[in-house]
Amino acid sequence: MSIRVSNLTIDLPLIDVSANSLRRKIINLAVGGKFMKKQSGDLIIRAIDNVSFEVDDGERVGVVGHNGAGKTTLLRAVAGVFEPRAGKVIIDGKITALFGAGIGLDPEATGLENIVLMAAYLGMHIKTTDPIVEDIIDFCDLNDYIELPVKVYSTGMLGRLAFAVATSFKPDVLILDEWLGAGDQAFITKANNRVTNFVNNAKVVLLASHATNIIEQMTSRVLWLDRGKVKFFGDTKEWKQLHDEHLSTNA
Amino acid sequence: MAVFDISESFARLNLWWMLGFNDLKARYRGSVLGPIWITIALGVTVGGIAVLYSGLLHTKIDTFAPYIAISLTIWALIQTSLVEASSVFVVAANVIKQTALPKSGHVLRLVFRNLLIFAHNFVIVVFVMVLFKVKVSLFSLLAIPGFLLLLFNLTWMSLIISSLSSRYKDVPQIVLNAMTFITIMTPVYWQPNMIPGREWVLHVNPFYYLLEIVRKPILGELVDIQIWLVVLVMSAIGSILSLSLFAQMRGKIVHWI
């Protein structure tokens, strides 16, 4: 199980509203394209700029950086959501990514129905009566709430449900983006145990977070991004030192 | 890559089927009659139009009622699929931004959902055909390949509309207005033999062929070879057209929605 990212570059196109319209396109055609081209709004942001790193068997890597540093973009590229402008992402193993709480949740459906739905998105076809559903309900500790529509859940509860489903099918590579913030400490401990278990089975975890304590607790190495480039990649303890120095110099 | 996306979608047919089914379930959640409302709605419309139009157009109700029932059932499938195609990727934004699932699958989900609605509506067709003793023949079996061709054409059209709509926000409006116009110009509420001297209106309309290739055999009539040829050519051109467009747009859809 591993993640290999080499010379990855991701561009995000920015479309301004006026360029969205067909009218603009038609006018462009009519005037031959040259004149309006500057206003066509085809700006891009280079969100990830020539990034390379490797994550091997049993490693937990934290991705850190300022808002807009490219954390989520990098995770999305690793998860196959964004296609690289240049470079390569090679994943060895079955990958599951969790961005925020609740991929494909149907707010009107019950927690139970949503477990089946989310599992289907992850490629697992289960029934509400399968034993794995029991495990998921146990883990996320939602008790009777599981029979209620998820629109009445709190953000933390949604996060717990999504995490429980995503990790129950034992992916080889797990991508987590900023979702633990909504969980309480008891759940974070529980989640941490599960993730540790994962890694003991030679699985790989890539986790983005702003919370220094979560990064410290849950990761062994840190990838520090700054404006789409790697600022630092190494031991979590080493990163913590750098990070503290960085904070004190900025303060 | 576009071909890979599509083959990946077909590898997960049960996911899209389940999602299409869930869409329908979600739509009628909390309603007592649930999806039976689909059947009721069509039943009422067919009843009203059959009584009214058979008088207006001086045709016999026992041939016009089955005709209008099957016409409206097929047309609902065509119209709803194409109109809803403009929002396919926008509605699925959450999933597209979080997973590497193939994008074309969301189009399959749309087609499956409307296929389920078609099945509910078909109850009315069978009921009306039995009521007015419409004779079915061996030719009626040709409705099956005809229907599969119709689904295929709706799929490529939906793929084009959904891709363009995610980039150009005017496309949904264009599709909506075009479908209203096409509904008037296509023999859905009227019969092809009612416009002597203006048959060209039919011959330039691709939806005329798509409608006839299913409707005629169900009513026990033989379908002209010309209709089959046109639909086959449309399928071929449509696949190439939609594939090349999808190949260009597929990777960018996630950034547009």
Short mmCIF file of C-alpha atoms in Angstrom, two decimals:
data_model
loop_
_atom_site.label_atom_id
_atom_site.label_comp_id
_atom_site.label_asym_id
_atom_site.label_seq_id
_atom_site.Cartn_x
_atom_site.Cartn_y
_atom_site.Cartn_z
CA MET A 1 0.00 0.00 0.00
CA SER A 2 1.45 3.33 -0.96
CA ILE A 3 0.93 6.76 -2.48
CA ARG A 4 3.44 8.04 -5.02
CA VAL A 5 3.09 11.61 -6.21
CA SER A 6 5.62 12.93 -8.69
CA ASN A 7 5.93 16.46 -10.08
CA LEU A 8 2.22 17.02 -9.60
CA THR A 9 0.76 20.27 -10.91
CA ILE A 10 -2.90 21.15 -10.61
CA ASP A 11 -4.52 24.17 -12.24
CA LEU A 12 -7.92 25.36 -11.15
CA PRO A 13 -9.75 27.33 -13.84
CA LEU A 14 -11.55 30.43 -12.63
CA ILE A 15 -14.58 31.27 -14.70
CA ASP A 16 -16.02 34.69 -14.14
CA VAL A 17 -19.78 34.89 -14.45
CA SER A 18 -19.79 36.82 -17.71
CA ALA A 19 -17.62 34.19 -19.36
CA ASN A 20 -20.06 31.55 -18.26
CA SER A 21 -22.60 32.63 -20.75
CA LEU A 22 -22.92 31.34 -24.25
CA ARG A 23 -23.56 34.90 -25.35
CA ARG A 24 -19.95 35.75 -24.68
CA LYS A 25 -18.85 32.74 -26.68
CA ILE A 26 -21.07 33.73 -29.58
CA ILE A 27 -19.82 37.33 -29.50
CA ASN A 28 -16.30 35.96 -29.45
CA LEU A 29 -17.01 33.97 -32.57
CA ALA A 30 -18.56 37.01 -34.24
CA VAL A 31 -15.63 39.34 -33.57
CA GLY A 32 -13.04 36.74 -34.39
CA GLY A 33 -11.98 36.01 -30.85
CA LYS A 34 -9.06 38.37 -30.54
CA PHE A 35 -10.70 41.41 -29.10
CA MET A 36 -12.72 39.76 -26.37
CA LYS A 37 -10.22 37.17 -25.39
CA LYS A 38 -8.80 39.18 -22.50
CA GLN A 39 -12.27 39.52 -21.09
CA SER A 40 -13.17 35.89 -21.56
CA GLY A 41 -12.08 35.27 -18.00
CA ASP A 42 -10.11 32.11 -18.57
CA LEU A 43 -7.91 32.72 -15.56
CA ILE A 44 -6.30 29.84 -13.75
CA ILE A 45 -4.85 29.32 -10.32
CA ARG A 46 -1.87 27.04 -10.03
CA ALA A 47 -3.08 25.39 -6.82
CA ILE A 48 -0.41 22.67 -6.72
CA ASP A 49 2.97 23.45 -8.22
CA ASN A 50 5.38 20.61 -8.97
CA VAL A 51 4.82 18.62 -5.78
CA SER A 52 6.44 15.23 -5.21
CA PHE A 53 6.25 12.95 -2.18
CA GLU A 54 5.81 9.31 -1.24
CA VAL A 55 3.87 7.64 1.53
CA ASP A 56 4.71 4.01 2.26
CA ASP A 57 3.20 1.07 4.11
CA GLY A 58 1.90 1.91 7.56
CA GLU A 59 2.55 5.65 7.41
CA ARG A 60 0.24 8.40 8.58
CA VAL A 61 1.03 11.67 6.92
CA GLY A 62 -0.49 15.00 7.95
CA VAL A 63 -0.96 17.72 5.35
CA VAL A 64 -0.73 21.22 6.83
CA GLY A 65 -0.58 24.80 5.60
CA HIS A 66 -2.45 28.09 5.56
CA ASN A 67 -5.91 28.51 4.11
CA GLY A 68 -5.49 28.26 0.36
CA ALA A 69 -2.11 26.55 0.58
CA GLY A 70 -3.46 23.68 -1.52
CA LYS A 71 -4.24 21.04 1.12
CA THR A 72 -7.69 20.09 -0.14
CA THR A 73 -6.62 20.38 -3.77
CA LEU A 74 -3.73 18.00 -3.13
CA LEU A 75 -6.01 15.54 -1.35
CA ARG A 76 -8.55 15.76 -4.15
CA ALA A 77 -5.85 15.06 -6.72
CA VAL A 78 -4.64 12.04 -4.74
CA ALA A 79 -8.24 10.82 -4.48
CA GLY A 80 -8.66 11.12 -8.26
CA VAL A 81 -11.20 13.95 -8.13
CA PHE A 82 -8.92 16.42 -9.93
CA GLU A 83 -6.89 15.42 -12.93
CA PRO A 84 -3.25 16.52 -12.94
CA ARG A 85 -2.21 19.28 -15.33
CA ALA A 86 1.20 17.65 -15.19
CA GLY A 87 2.85 14.92 -13.16
CA LYS A 88 1.54 11.66 -11.80
CA VAL A 89 -0.36 10.19 -8.88
CA ILE A 90 0.06 6.45 -8.39
CA ILE A 91 -1.98 4.71 -5.71
CA ASP A 92 -1.33 1.14 -4.73
CA GLY A 93 -4.42 -0.25 -2.98
CA LYS A 94 -8.09 0.53 -2.53
CA ILE A 95 -8.62 4.19 -1.72
CA THR A 96 -11.37 5.91 0.25
CA ALA A 97 -11.54 9.67 0.67
CA LEU A 98 -13.58 11.66 3.15
CA PHE A 99 -14.02 15.35 2.37
CA GLY A 100 -16.13 17.03 5.00
CA ALA A 101 -19.02 15.08 6.40
CA GLY A 102 -21.15 12.91 4.26
CA ILE A 103 -20.57 12.12 0.64
CA GLY A 104 -23.85 11.72 -1.16
CA LEU A 105 -25.95 11.98 1.98
CA ASP A 106 -29.67 12.18 1.36
CA PRO A 107 -30.90 14.56 4.11
CA GLU A 108 -34.45 13.17 4.05
CA ALA A 109 -33.37 9.55 4.40
CA THR A 110 -32.63 7.93 7.76
CA GLY A 111 -29.13 7.30 9.08
CA LEU A 112 -29.62 3.63 8.31
CA GLU A 113 -30.62 4.27 4.69
CA ASN A 114 -27.70 6.65 4.33
CA ILE A 115 -25.28 3.96 5.52
CA VAL A 116 -26.41 1.79 2.60
CA LEU A 117 -26.23 4.76 0.23
CA MET A 118 -22.74 5.85 1.30
CA ALA A 119 -21.52 2.26 1.15
CA ALA A 120 -22.79 2.04 -2.44
CA TYR A 121 -20.76 5.12 -3.37
CA LEU A 122 -17.73 3.37 -1.92
CA GLY A 123 -18.46 0.40 -4.15
CA MET A 124 -19.94 -1.85 -1.45
CA HIS A 125 -23.42 -3.22 -1.89
CA ILE A 126 -24.92 -3.99 1.50
CA LYS A 127 -28.35 -4.38 3.04
CA THR A 128 -29.55 -2.73 6.26
CA THR A 129 -29.65 -6.19 7.83
CA ASP A 130 -25.98 -7.02 7.19
CA PRO A 131 -23.78 -7.40 10.30
CA ILE A 132 -21.45 -4.65 9.08
CA VAL A 133 -24.28 -2.15 9.52
CA GLU A 134 -24.48 -3.16 13.18
CA ASP A 135 -20.73 -2.46 13.52
CA ILE A 136 -21.10 0.94 11.93
CA ILE A 137 -23.97 1.92 14.24
CA ASP A 138 -21.96 0.71 17.25
CA PHE A 139 -18.93 2.70 16.24
CA CYS A 140 -20.65 5.99 15.53
CA ASP A 141 -22.67 5.75 18.76
CA LEU A 142 -25.80 7.29 17.27
CA ASN A 143 -28.20 4.87 19.03
CA ASP A 144 -31.83 5.66 18.23
CA TYR A 145 -30.86 8.56 16.01
CA ILE A 146 -30.00 6.02 13.32
CA GLU A 147 -33.73 5.64 12.58
CA LEU A 148 -34.20 9.40 12.06
CA PRO A 149 -33.64 11.43 8.89
CA VAL A 150 -30.08 12.75 8.88
CA LYS A 151 -31.33 16.33 8.42
CA VAL A 152 -31.90 16.42 12.20
CA TYR A 153 -28.29 15.38 12.93
CA SER A 154 -25.69 17.82 14.22
CA THR A 155 -22.52 18.38 12.17
CA GLY A 156 -20.58 16.24 14.63
CA MET A 157 -23.06 13.40 14.30
CA LEU A 158 -22.87 13.53 10.51
CA GLY A 159 -19.09 13.44 10.73
CA ARG A 160 -19.20 10.39 12.97
CA LEU A 161 -21.56 8.56 10.64
CA ALA A 162 -19.46 9.37 7.57
CA PHE A 163 -16.21 8.38 9.30
CA ALA A 164 -17.69 5.12 10.55
CA VAL A 165 -18.90 4.14 7.07
CA ALA A 166 -15.71 5.20 5.30
CA THR A 167 -13.46 3.23 7.64
CA SER A 168 -15.67 0.16 8.04
CA PHE A 169 -14.83 -1.23 4.65
CA LYS A 170 -11.13 -1.22 5.48
CA PRO A 171 -9.65 0.80 2.63
CA ASP A 172 -5.91 0.44 2.05
CA VAL A 173 -5.45 4.15 1.59
CA LEU A 174 -7.55 6.57 3.63
CA ILE A 175 -7.76 10.29 2.83
CA LEU A 176 -9.27 12.56 5.47
CA ASP A 177 -9.87 16.27 5.01
CA GLU A 178 -10.69 18.53 7.94
CA TRP A 179 -13.53 16.53 9.33
CA LEU A 180 -12.38 15.82 12.88
CA GLY A 181 -12.91 19.41 13.98
CA ALA A 182 -16.59 18.72 14.51
CA GLY A 183 -16.07 15.62 16.65
CA ASP A 184 -15.73 15.75 20.44
CA GLN A 185 -12.57 14.55 22.19
CA ALA A 186 -14.12 11.15 23.01
CA PHE A 187 -14.81 10.53 19.36
CA ILE A 188 -11.41 11.78 18.26
CA THR A 189 -9.80 9.27 20.63
CA LYS A 190 -11.98 6.53 19.19
CA ALA A 191 -11.21 7.60 15.64
CA ASN A 192 -7.54 7.82 16.49
CA ASN A 193 -7.60 4.22 17.73
CA ARG A 194 -9.22 3.06 14.55
CA VAL A 195 -6.73 4.93 12.39
CA THR A 196 -3.83 3.52 14.44
CA ASN A 197 -5.25 0.07 13.86
CA PHE A 198 -5.34 0.77 10.20
CA VAL A 199 -1.73 1.73 10.08
CA ASN A 200 -0.74 -1.35 12.04
CA ASN A 201 -2.15 -3.33 9.14
CA ALA A 202 0.28 -1.62 6.80
CA LYS A 203 -2.30 0.81 5.53
CA VAL A 204 -1.76 4.39 4.58
CA VAL A 205 -3.44 7.52 5.92
CA LEU A 206 -3.24 11.02 4.49
CA LEU A 207 -4.89 13.63 6.70
CA ALA A 208 -5.27 17.39 6.28
CA SER A 209 -5.99 19.53 9.30
CA HIS A 210 -5.52 22.96 10.83
CA ALA A 211 -5.58 21.52 14.33
CA THR A 212 -2.01 21.09 15.57
CA ASN A 213 -3.12 18.66 18.29
CA ILE A 214 -4.81 16.36 15.77
CA ILE A 215 -1.73 16.38 13.54
CA GLU A 216 0.49 15.65 16.56
CA GLN A 217 -1.76 12.88 17.86
CA MET A 218 -2.48 11.14 14.61
CA THR A 219 0.43 11.49 12.22
CA SER A 220 4.01 10.30 12.01
CA ARG A 221 5.10 12.59 9.19
CA VAL A 222 3.99 15.99 7.96
CA LEU A 223 3.78 17.53 4.51
CA TRP A 224 3.77 21.32 4.88
CA LEU A 225 2.35 23.15 1.88
CA ASP A 226 2.81 26.81 1.12
CA ARG A 227 1.20 28.35 -1.96
CA GLY A 228 1.04 25.03 -3.71
CA LYS A 229 4.63 24.04 -3.03
CA VAL A 230 6.21 21.75 -0.47
CA LYS A 231 7.72 23.84 2.30
CA PHE A 232 8.69 20.92 4.49
CA PHE A 233 8.27 17.14 4.43
CA GLY A 234 9.49 15.15 7.39
CA ASP A 235 9.02 13.96 10.93
CA THR A 236 6.01 15.29 12.85
CA LYS A 237 8.17 16.27 15.85
CA GLU A 238 10.53 18.19 13.62
CA TRP A 239 7.60 19.94 12.00
CA LYS A 240 6.19 20.87 15.43
CA GLN A 241 9.47 22.65 16.28
CA LEU A 242 9.52 24.51 12.99
CA HIS A 243 5.86 25.35 13.38
CA ASP A 244 6.37 26.78 16.90
CA GLU A 245 9.34 28.84 15.73
CA HIS A 246 7.30 30.05 12.79
CA LEU A 247 4.51 31.12 15.12
CA SER A 248 6.83 32.94 17.53
CA THR A 249 8.61 34.84 14.76
CA ASN A 250 5.29 35.86 13.25
CA ALA A 251 3.98 36.98 16.65
CA MET B 1 -10.05 8.56 -21.04
CA ALA B 2 -13.64 9.41 -21.93
CA VAL B 3 -14.15 5.82 -23.05
CA PHE B 4 -12.59 4.61 -19.81
CA ASP B 5 -14.97 6.84 -17.84
CA ILE B 6 -17.94 5.31 -19.64
CA SER B 7 -16.76 1.71 -19.29
CA GLU B 8 -16.15 2.34 -15.58
CA SER B 9 -19.74 3.59 -15.32
CA PHE B 10 -21.06 0.43 -16.91
CA ALA B 11 -18.96 -1.63 -14.50
CA ARG B 12 -20.99 -0.09 -11.67
CA LEU B 13 -24.45 -0.40 -13.18
CA ASN B 14 -26.03 -1.47 -9.89
CA LEU B 15 -24.81 1.72 -8.16
CA TRP B 16 -26.50 3.96 -10.75
CA TRP B 17 -29.60 1.79 -10.74
CA MET B 18 -29.78 2.04 -6.95
CA LEU B 19 -29.28 5.81 -7.06
CA GLY B 20 -31.95 6.22 -9.73
CA PHE B 21 -34.30 4.12 -7.63
CA ASN B 22 -33.45 6.18 -4.55
CA ASP B 23 -34.17 9.43 -6.44
CA LEU B 24 -37.67 8.22 -7.12
CA LYS B 25 -38.11 7.02 -3.54
CA ALA B 26 -36.91 10.40 -2.26
CA ARG B 27 -39.34 12.24 -4.50
CA TYR B 28 -42.35 10.46 -3.02
CA ARG B 29 -41.12 10.08 0.56
CA GLY B 30 -43.96 10.74 2.99
CA SER B 31 -46.65 10.53 0.34
CA VAL B 32 -49.34 7.89 0.93
CA LEU B 33 -49.71 6.76 -2.68
CA GLY B 34 -46.06 7.34 -3.51
CA PRO B 35 -45.04 6.68 -7.10
CA ILE B 36 -48.59 5.56 -7.94
CA TRP B 37 -49.10 9.32 -8.39
CA ILE B 38 -47.08 9.04 -11.60
CA THR B 39 -49.57 6.50 -12.93
CA ILE B 40 -52.57 8.52 -11.76
CA ALA B 41 -51.27 11.74 -13.33
CA LEU B 42 -50.82 10.12 -16.72
CA GLY B 43 -54.13 8.27 -16.46
CA VAL B 44 -56.04 11.51 -15.89
CA THR B 45 -54.25 13.31 -18.74
CA VAL B 46 -54.83 10.46 -21.19
CA GLY B 47 -58.50 10.25 -20.22
CA GLY B 48 -59.03 13.99 -20.72
CA ILE B 49 -57.15 14.26 -23.99
CA ALA B 50 -58.70 11.11 -25.43
CA VAL B 51 -62.24 12.40 -24.84
CA LEU B 52 -61.50 15.97 -25.94
CA TYR B 53 -59.25 15.40 -28.94
CA SER B 54 -61.19 12.51 -30.44
CA GLY B 55 -64.03 15.05 -30.74
CA LEU B 56 -61.79 17.92 -31.88
CA LEU B 57 -59.91 15.90 -34.44
CA HIS B 58 -62.88 13.76 -35.48
CA THR B 59 -61.10 10.49 -34.81
CA LYS B 60 -62.49 7.43 -33.10
CA ILE B 61 -61.74 7.25 -29.40
CA ASP B 62 -60.95 3.52 -29.56
CA THR B 63 -57.96 4.17 -31.79
CA PHE B 64 -57.05 7.61 -30.47
CA ALA B 65 -57.00 6.72 -26.74
CA PRO B 66 -54.35 3.98 -27.08
CA TYR B 67 -52.41 6.27 -29.43
CA ILE B 68 -52.32 9.16 -27.00
CA ALA B 69 -51.52 6.89 -24.04
CA ILE B 70 -48.42 5.44 -25.67
CA SER B 71 -47.40 8.82 -27.15
CA LEU B 72 -47.48 10.60 -23.81
CA THR B 73 -45.67 7.75 -22.06
CA ILE B 74 -42.78 7.81 -24.54
CA TRP B 75 -42.76 11.60 -24.70
CA ALA B 76 -42.56 11.94 -20.91
CA LEU B 77 -39.45 9.75 -21.02
CA ILE B 78 -37.84 11.84 -23.77
CA GLN B 79 -38.77 15.27 -22.44
CA THR B 80 -38.01 14.66 -18.77
CA SER B 81 -34.68 12.98 -19.50
CA LEU B 82 -33.45 15.81 -21.69
CA VAL B 83 -34.70 18.64 -19.45
CA GLU B 84 -33.28 17.02 -16.32
CA ALA B 85 -30.01 16.31 -18.14
CA SER B 86 -29.09 19.99 -17.77
CA SER B 87 -28.84 19.63 -14.01
CA VAL B 88 -27.25 16.17 -13.79
CA PHE B 89 -23.73 17.26 -12.85
CA VAL B 90 -24.81 20.25 -10.78
CA VAL B 91 -27.08 18.06 -8.64
CA ALA B 92 -24.29 15.49 -8.25
CA ALA B 93 -21.69 18.19 -7.42
CA ASN B 94 -21.21 16.85 -3.92
CA VAL B 95 -20.31 13.39 -5.18
CA ILE B 96 -18.23 14.62 -8.12
CA LYS B 97 -16.12 16.84 -5.84
CA GLN B 98 -15.46 14.03 -3.40
CA THR B 99 -14.96 10.84 -5.36
CA ALA B 100 -13.25 9.53 -8.45
CA LEU B 101 -16.49 7.88 -9.60
CA PRO B 102 -16.95 8.12 -13.38
CA LYS B 103 -18.95 11.17 -14.41
CA SER B 104 -20.95 9.49 -17.15
CA GLY B 105 -22.55 7.31 -14.47
CA HIS B 106 -24.63 10.25 -13.33
CA VAL B 107 -26.18 10.31 -16.79
CA LEU B 108 -27.02 6.61 -16.46
CA ARG B 109 -28.65 7.39 -13.12
CA LEU B 110 -30.86 9.94 -14.90
CA VAL B 111 -31.82 7.47 -17.61
CA PHE B 112 -32.58 4.74 -15.05
CA ARG B 113 -34.73 7.09 -12.99
CA ASN B 114 -36.80 8.03 -16.01
CA LEU B 115 -36.97 4.41 -17.10
CA LEU B 116 -38.61 3.60 -13.75
CA ILE B 117 -41.13 6.39 -14.29
CA PHE B 118 -41.76 5.00 -17.78
CA ALA B 119 -42.54 1.61 -16.22
CA HIS B 120 -45.13 3.23 -13.93
CA ASN B 121 -46.71 5.00 -16.89
CA PHE B 122 -46.74 1.88 -18.99
CA VAL B 123 -49.45 0.47 -16.72
CA ILE B 124 -51.84 3.01 -18.29
CA VAL B 125 -50.77 2.00 -21.79
CA VAL B 126 -51.53 -1.66 -21.11
CA PHE B 127 -54.84 -0.75 -19.44
CA VAL B 128 -55.99 1.43 -22.36
CA MET B 129 -54.88 -1.13 -24.94
CA VAL B 130 -56.82 -3.90 -23.22
CA LEU B 131 -59.84 -1.61 -22.76
CA PHE B 132 -60.01 -0.71 -26.46
CA LYS B 133 -58.93 -4.17 -27.62
CA VAL B 134 -55.88 -3.05 -29.59
CA LYS B 135 -54.57 -5.96 -31.64
CA VAL B 136 -50.93 -6.69 -31.03
CA SER B 137 -48.99 -8.70 -33.58
CA LEU B 138 -45.56 -10.23 -33.92
CA PHE B 139 -44.41 -6.82 -35.15
CA SER B 140 -45.00 -5.55 -31.63
CA LEU B 141 -41.85 -7.37 -30.54
CA LEU B 142 -39.90 -4.88 -32.65
CA ALA B 143 -40.78 -2.32 -29.99
CA ILE B 144 -38.05 -3.85 -27.81
CA PRO B 145 -35.05 -3.12 -30.06
CA GLY B 146 -36.72 0.19 -30.93
CA PHE B 147 -36.98 1.09 -27.26
CA LEU B 148 -33.34 0.14 -26.64
CA LEU B 149 -32.32 2.43 -29.52
CA LEU B 150 -34.44 5.22 -28.02
CA LEU B 151 -32.68 4.78 -24.65
CA PHE B 152 -29.31 4.81 -26.36
CA ASN B 153 -30.12 8.05 -28.16
CA LEU B 154 -31.43 9.65 -24.97
CA THR B 155 -28.19 8.69 -23.23
CA TRP B 156 -25.89 10.38 -25.73
CA MET B 157 -28.14 13.43 -25.93
CA SER B 158 -28.17 13.67 -22.12
CA LEU B 159 -24.39 13.35 -22.01
CA ILE B 160 -24.05 16.31 -24.38
CA ILE B 161 -26.65 18.44 -22.58
CA SER B 162 -25.24 17.70 -19.13
CA SER B 163 -21.64 18.46 -20.15
CA LEU B 164 -22.53 21.71 -21.92
CA SER B 165 -24.84 22.80 -19.10
CA SER B 166 -22.13 22.54 -16.49
CA ARG B 167 -20.00 25.00 -18.47
CA TYR B 168 -22.59 27.29 -20.06
CA LYS B 169 -25.37 28.33 -17.74
CA ASP B 170 -27.60 29.34 -20.66
CA VAL B 171 -27.87 25.80 -21.95
CA PRO B 172 -30.53 24.66 -19.42
CA GLN B 173 -32.76 27.54 -20.58
CA ILE B 174 -32.15 26.71 -24.22
CA VAL B 175 -33.04 23.06 -23.64
CA LEU B 176 -36.18 23.97 -21.71
CA ASN B 177 -37.44 26.27 -24.45
CA ALA B 178 -36.40 23.95 -27.25
CA MET B 179 -38.31 21.07 -25.67
CA THR B 180 -41.51 23.12 -25.52
CA PHE B 181 -41.15 23.92 -29.22
CA ILE B 182 -40.27 20.33 -30.13
CA THR B 183 -43.29 19.03 -28.20
CA ILE B 184 -45.53 21.14 -30.43
CA MET B 185 -43.77 20.16 -33.65
CA THR B 186 -43.61 16.42 -32.95
CA PRO B 187 -46.69 14.23 -33.45
CA VAL B 188 -47.27 13.58 -29.75
CA TYR B 189 -50.75 15.09 -29.36
CA TRP B 190 -51.58 14.77 -33.06
CA GLN B 191 -51.08 12.08 -35.68
CA PRO B 192 -48.53 12.17 -38.53
CA ASN B 193 -51.25 11.74 -41.18
CA MET B 194 -53.03 14.93 -40.05
CA ILE B 195 -50.72 17.32 -41.92
CA PRO B 196 -51.03 16.36 -45.60
CA GLY B 197 -48.66 18.40 -47.77
CA ARG B 198 -46.43 19.37 -44.84
CA GLU B 199 -44.77 16.04 -44.15
CA TRP B 200 -41.37 17.74 -44.28
CA VAL B 201 -42.08 18.98 -40.75
CA LEU B 202 -41.88 15.34 -39.68
CA HIS B 203 -38.93 14.37 -41.81
CA VAL B 204 -36.58 17.03 -40.46
CA ASN B 205 -37.46 16.23 -36.85
CA PRO B 206 -35.23 13.57 -35.24
CA PHE B 207 -37.73 13.13 -32.42
CA TYR B 208 -40.38 11.99 -34.88
CA TYR B 209 -38.25 8.95 -35.71
CA LEU B 210 -37.45 8.21 -32.08
CA LEU B 211 -41.13 8.33 -31.20
CA GLU B 212 -42.33 6.22 -34.14
CA ILE B 213 -39.75 3.48 -33.71
CA VAL B 214 -41.35 2.57 -30.36
CA ARG B 215 -44.94 3.74 -30.78
CA LYS B 216 -45.78 2.03 -34.08
CA PRO B 217 -44.82 -1.52 -33.08
CA ILE B 218 -46.62 -1.24 -29.73
CA LEU B 219 -49.79 -0.37 -31.64
CA GLY B 220 -49.17 -3.44 -33.78
CA GLU B 221 -48.06 -1.53 -36.89
CA LEU B 222 -45.07 -2.14 -39.12
CA VAL B 223 -42.24 0.41 -38.86
CA ASP B 224 -40.86 1.76 -42.15
CA ILE B 225 -37.31 0.69 -42.85
CA GLN B 226 -36.54 4.38 -43.35
CA ILE B 227 -37.30 5.09 -39.68
CA TRP B 228 -34.95 2.33 -38.56
CA LEU B 229 -32.20 3.65 -40.81
CA VAL B 230 -32.52 7.22 -39.57
CA VAL B 231 -32.43 6.11 -35.93
CA LEU B 232 -29.40 3.89 -36.55
CA VAL B 233 -27.54 6.74 -38.28
CA MET B 234 -28.50 9.08 -35.42
CA SER B 235 -27.11 6.57 -32.93
CA ALA B 236 -23.82 6.36 -34.78
CA ILE B 237 -23.36 10.11 -35.28
CA GLY B 238 -24.56 10.81 -31.74
CA SER B 239 -22.08 8.43 -30.15
CA ILE B 240 -19.16 10.01 -31.96
CA LEU B 241 -20.36 13.55 -31.28
CA SER B 242 -21.06 12.99 -27.58
CA LEU B 243 -17.86 11.04 -27.02
CA SER B 244 -15.66 13.71 -28.55
CA LEU B 245 -17.39 16.48 -26.60
CA PHE B 246 -17.29 14.52 -23.36
CA ALA B 247 -13.60 13.76 -23.91
CA GLN B 248 -12.90 17.49 -24.02
CA MET B 249 -15.07 18.52 -21.08
CA ARG B 250 -14.96 15.56 -18.69
CA GLY B 251 -11.87 16.55 -16.70
CA LYS B 252 -13.06 20.13 -16.25
CA ILE B 253 -16.61 19.45 -15.14
CA VAL B 254 -15.51 19.20 -11.51
CA HIS B 255 -14.19 22.79 -11.68
CA TRP B 256 -17.30 24.21 -13.30
CA ILE B 257 -20.00 22.95 -10.99
#
